[in-house]
Amino acid sequence: MKLMQRWRQLSRVLLIGLFLMVWGTVLSPSAQALTPIALKDLSYHECSESLSQGIVTPGSMNPANCFIVTGTAVNASARPVVDADIFGRIFDADNNPVMQNRNRLGSIPYVPLGESAFELRISVPDKMRPPLRLENFKASGFAGSVGQFGNIDEAEFDEFSEDTLE
């Protein structure tokens, strides 16, 4: 008799637990996975005089050279991507890493569907000699809105939109 009562209690607890687990899964928002972005056609050039004036290496006051890395971002997903982090390795002419212990180089605020141009400003210690070698560049970000900011408005990210030219 006691065994039967314990079995009913146990089965009731298991059933309630299973119900809560299924209900929580159905009602919880889905996690947004990172969307990979391919980066191709990479090149770089020196910054303009106005951008490179007084530039120093990150974390020190040592003089640095300014470069702009350019390329094409390829978003093959079904949705635009927001805040895509750029990862890669940069080496100088002597095969020394330009960004010691750092693979994240910057970000792309908005990556529309398909191919789009991007650029990234980097500081290279002046003791490191060009030409630079760009390796293993890739990016990843979130499709759709992230956090509290709501839906994506493509005009916000378009530097040539009429709103930003006023």
CSV table of C-alpha atoms in Angstrom, one decimal:
chain,number,residue,atom,x,y,z
A,1,MET,CA,0.0,0.0,0.0
A,2,LYS,CA,2.7,2.5,1.0
A,3,LEU,CA,4.7,1.5,-2.1
A,4,MET,CA,1.7,2.3,-4.3
A,5,GLN,CA,1.3,5.7,-2.7
A,6,ARG,CA,5.0,6.5,-3.1
A,7,TRP,CA,4.8,5.5,-6.8
A,8,ARG,CA,1.8,7.8,-7.4
A,9,GLN,CA,3.6,10.7,-5.7
A,10,LEU,CA,6.8,10.1,-7.7
A,11,SER,CA,4.9,9.7,-11.0
A,12,ARG,CA,3.0,12.9,-10.2
A,13,VAL,CA,6.2,14.8,-9.5
A,14,LEU,CA,7.8,13.5,-12.7
A,15,LEU,CA,4.7,14.4,-14.8
A,16,ILE,CA,4.7,17.9,-13.4
A,17,GLY,CA,8.4,18.3,-14.0
A,18,LEU,CA,8.1,17.0,-17.6
A,19,PHE,CA,5.1,19.4,-18.2
A,20,LEU,CA,7.1,22.4,-16.9
A,21,MET,CA,10.1,21.4,-18.9
A,22,VAL,CA,8.1,21.2,-22.2
A,23,TRP,CA,6.1,24.3,-21.4
A,24,GLY,CA,9.3,26.3,-20.6
A,25,THR,CA,10.9,25.2,-23.9
A,26,VAL,CA,7.8,26.2,-25.9
A,27,LEU,CA,7.5,29.6,-24.2
A,28,SER,CA,11.1,30.6,-23.9
A,29,PRO,CA,12.6,32.8,-26.7
A,30,SER,CA,14.8,31.0,-29.1
A,31,ALA,CA,18.5,31.6,-28.7
A,32,GLN,CA,20.0,33.6,-31.6
A,33,ALA,CA,23.0,31.8,-33.0
A,34,LEU,CA,26.0,33.5,-34.4
A,35,THR,CA,25.8,33.9,-38.2
A,36,PRO,CA,29.1,33.3,-40.0
A,37,ILE,CA,30.2,36.0,-42.5
A,38,ALA,CA,32.8,35.2,-45.1
A,39,LEU,CA,35.4,38.0,-45.8
A,40,LYS,CA,37.1,38.1,-49.2
A,41,ASP,CA,39.1,40.4,-51.5
A,42,LEU,CA,41.1,41.7,-48.6
A,43,SER,CA,43.6,44.5,-49.1
A,44,TYR,CA,44.9,47.5,-47.1
A,45,HIS,CA,46.2,51.0,-47.6
A,46,GLU,CA,47.6,53.7,-45.4
A,47,CYS,CA,45.2,56.1,-43.7
A,48,SER,CA,44.8,59.7,-44.8
A,49,GLU,CA,46.8,62.3,-43.0
A,50,SER,CA,43.8,63.4,-41.0
A,51,LEU,CA,43.1,59.9,-39.7
A,52,SER,CA,46.7,59.0,-38.8
A,53,GLN,CA,47.8,62.2,-37.1
A,54,GLY,CA,49.0,61.5,-33.6
A,55,ILE,CA,48.0,57.8,-33.7
A,56,VAL,CA,49.6,55.5,-31.0
A,57,THR,CA,49.5,51.8,-30.4
A,58,PRO,CA,46.7,50.5,-28.2
A,59,GLY,CA,47.6,50.4,-24.6
A,60,SER,CA,50.8,52.5,-24.9
A,61,MET,CA,52.0,55.9,-26.1
A,62,ASN,CA,54.3,54.4,-28.8
A,63,PRO,CA,53.9,55.9,-32.2
A,64,ALA,CA,52.0,53.8,-34.8
A,65,ASN,CA,51.1,53.7,-38.4
A,66,CYS,CA,47.5,53.8,-39.4
A,67,PHE,CA,46.1,51.4,-42.1
A,68,ILE,CA,42.6,50.8,-43.5
A,69,VAL,CA,41.8,47.1,-44.2
A,70,THR,CA,39.2,46.8,-46.9
A,71,GLY,CA,37.3,43.8,-48.3
A,72,THR,CA,34.0,42.2,-49.2
A,73,ALA,CA,31.7,40.7,-46.6
A,74,VAL,CA,29.5,37.8,-47.8
A,75,ASN,CA,26.3,37.2,-45.9
A,76,ALA,CA,24.8,34.0,-47.3
A,77,SER,CA,22.2,33.8,-44.5
A,78,ALA,CA,18.5,34.6,-44.9
A,79,ARG,CA,18.7,37.8,-42.7
A,80,PRO,CA,20.8,40.9,-42.3
A,81,VAL,CA,23.5,40.6,-39.6
A,82,VAL,CA,24.1,43.2,-36.9
A,83,ASP,CA,27.5,43.9,-35.1
A,84,ALA,CA,29.6,41.3,-36.9
A,85,ASP,CA,32.9,40.9,-35.1
A,86,ILE,CA,35.9,40.6,-37.4
A,87,PHE,CA,38.6,38.1,-36.5
A,88,GLY,CA,41.9,37.5,-38.2
A,89,ARG,CA,45.7,37.6,-38.0
A,90,ILE,CA,48.0,40.3,-39.4
A,91,PHE,CA,51.7,39.8,-39.8
A,92,ASP,CA,54.5,42.3,-40.8
A,93,ALA,CA,57.2,41.8,-43.3
A,94,ASP,CA,59.3,39.9,-40.8
A,95,ASN,CA,56.4,37.5,-40.0
A,96,ASN,CA,55.8,39.1,-36.6
A,97,PRO,CA,52.2,39.3,-35.4
A,98,VAL,CA,51.0,42.9,-35.5
A,99,MET,CA,48.2,42.4,-32.9
A,100,GLN,CA,49.9,40.3,-30.2
A,101,ASN,CA,47.5,38.0,-28.4
A,102,ARG,CA,44.5,39.5,-30.1
A,103,ASN,CA,42.4,37.9,-32.9
A,104,ARG,CA,39.3,40.2,-32.7
A,105,LEU,CA,40.2,43.2,-34.8
A,106,GLY,CA,37.0,45.2,-34.9
A,107,SER,CA,33.4,44.9,-36.1
A,108,ILE,CA,31.1,45.7,-39.0
A,109,PRO,CA,27.9,47.4,-37.7
A,110,TYR,CA,25.6,46.1,-40.3
A,111,VAL,CA,26.0,43.4,-43.0
A,112,PRO,CA,23.1,43.2,-45.5
A,113,LEU,CA,22.2,40.1,-47.5
A,114,GLY,CA,24.7,39.2,-50.2
A,115,GLU,CA,28.0,41.0,-50.7
A,116,SER,CA,28.9,44.3,-49.3
A,117,ALA,CA,32.1,46.3,-48.9
A,118,PHE,CA,33.6,46.9,-45.4
A,119,GLU,CA,36.6,48.7,-44.0
A,120,LEU,CA,38.5,48.5,-40.7
A,121,ARG,CA,41.0,50.9,-39.3
A,122,ILE,CA,44.0,49.3,-37.5
A,123,SER,CA,47.0,50.7,-35.7
A,124,VAL,CA,50.4,49.1,-36.4
A,125,PRO,CA,53.4,49.9,-34.2
A,126,ASP,CA,55.8,52.0,-36.3
A,127,LYS,CA,58.7,49.5,-35.7
A,128,MET,CA,56.8,46.9,-37.8
A,129,ARG,CA,57.6,47.0,-41.5
A,130,PRO,CA,55.1,46.6,-44.3
A,131,PRO,CA,54.0,44.8,-46.4
A,132,LEU,CA,51.4,43.4,-44.1
A,133,ARG,CA,50.0,39.9,-44.5
A,134,LEU,CA,46.3,39.4,-43.7
A,135,GLU,CA,45.3,35.8,-42.8
A,136,ASN,CA,42.3,33.8,-41.6
A,137,PHE,CA,39.9,36.8,-41.8
A,138,LYS,CA,36.3,35.9,-40.9
A,139,ALA,CA,33.4,37.5,-39.2
A,140,SER,CA,30.3,36.5,-37.2
A,141,GLY,CA,27.3,38.4,-35.8
A,142,PHE,CA,23.6,38.1,-34.9
A,143,ALA,CA,20.8,37.9,-37.5
A,144,GLY,CA,18.1,40.3,-36.6
A,145,SER,CA,17.8,42.6,-33.6
A,146,VAL,CA,20.0,42.2,-30.6
A,147,GLY,CA,19.1,43.1,-27.0
A,148,GLN,CA,16.8,46.0,-26.3
A,149,PHE,CA,17.3,48.0,-29.5
A,150,GLY,CA,14.4,46.5,-31.5
A,151,ASN,CA,14.2,45.8,-35.2
A,152,ILE,CA,16.9,46.7,-37.7
A,153,ASP,CA,16.3,49.9,-39.7
A,154,GLU,CA,18.6,49.6,-42.7
A,155,ALA,CA,18.7,53.4,-43.1
A,156,GLU,CA,20.5,53.7,-39.8
A,157,PHE,CA,23.4,51.8,-41.2
A,158,ASP,CA,23.5,53.3,-44.7
A,159,GLU,CA,26.2,56.1,-44.6
A,160,PHE,CA,24.7,57.5,-47.8
A,161,SER,CA,21.1,57.6,-46.8
A,162,GLU,CA,19.4,61.0,-46.9
A,163,ASP,CA,18.9,61.0,-43.1
A,164,THR,CA,22.6,60.9,-42.4
A,165,LEU,CA,23.6,63.6,-45.0
A,166,GLU,CA,21.5,66.3,-43.4
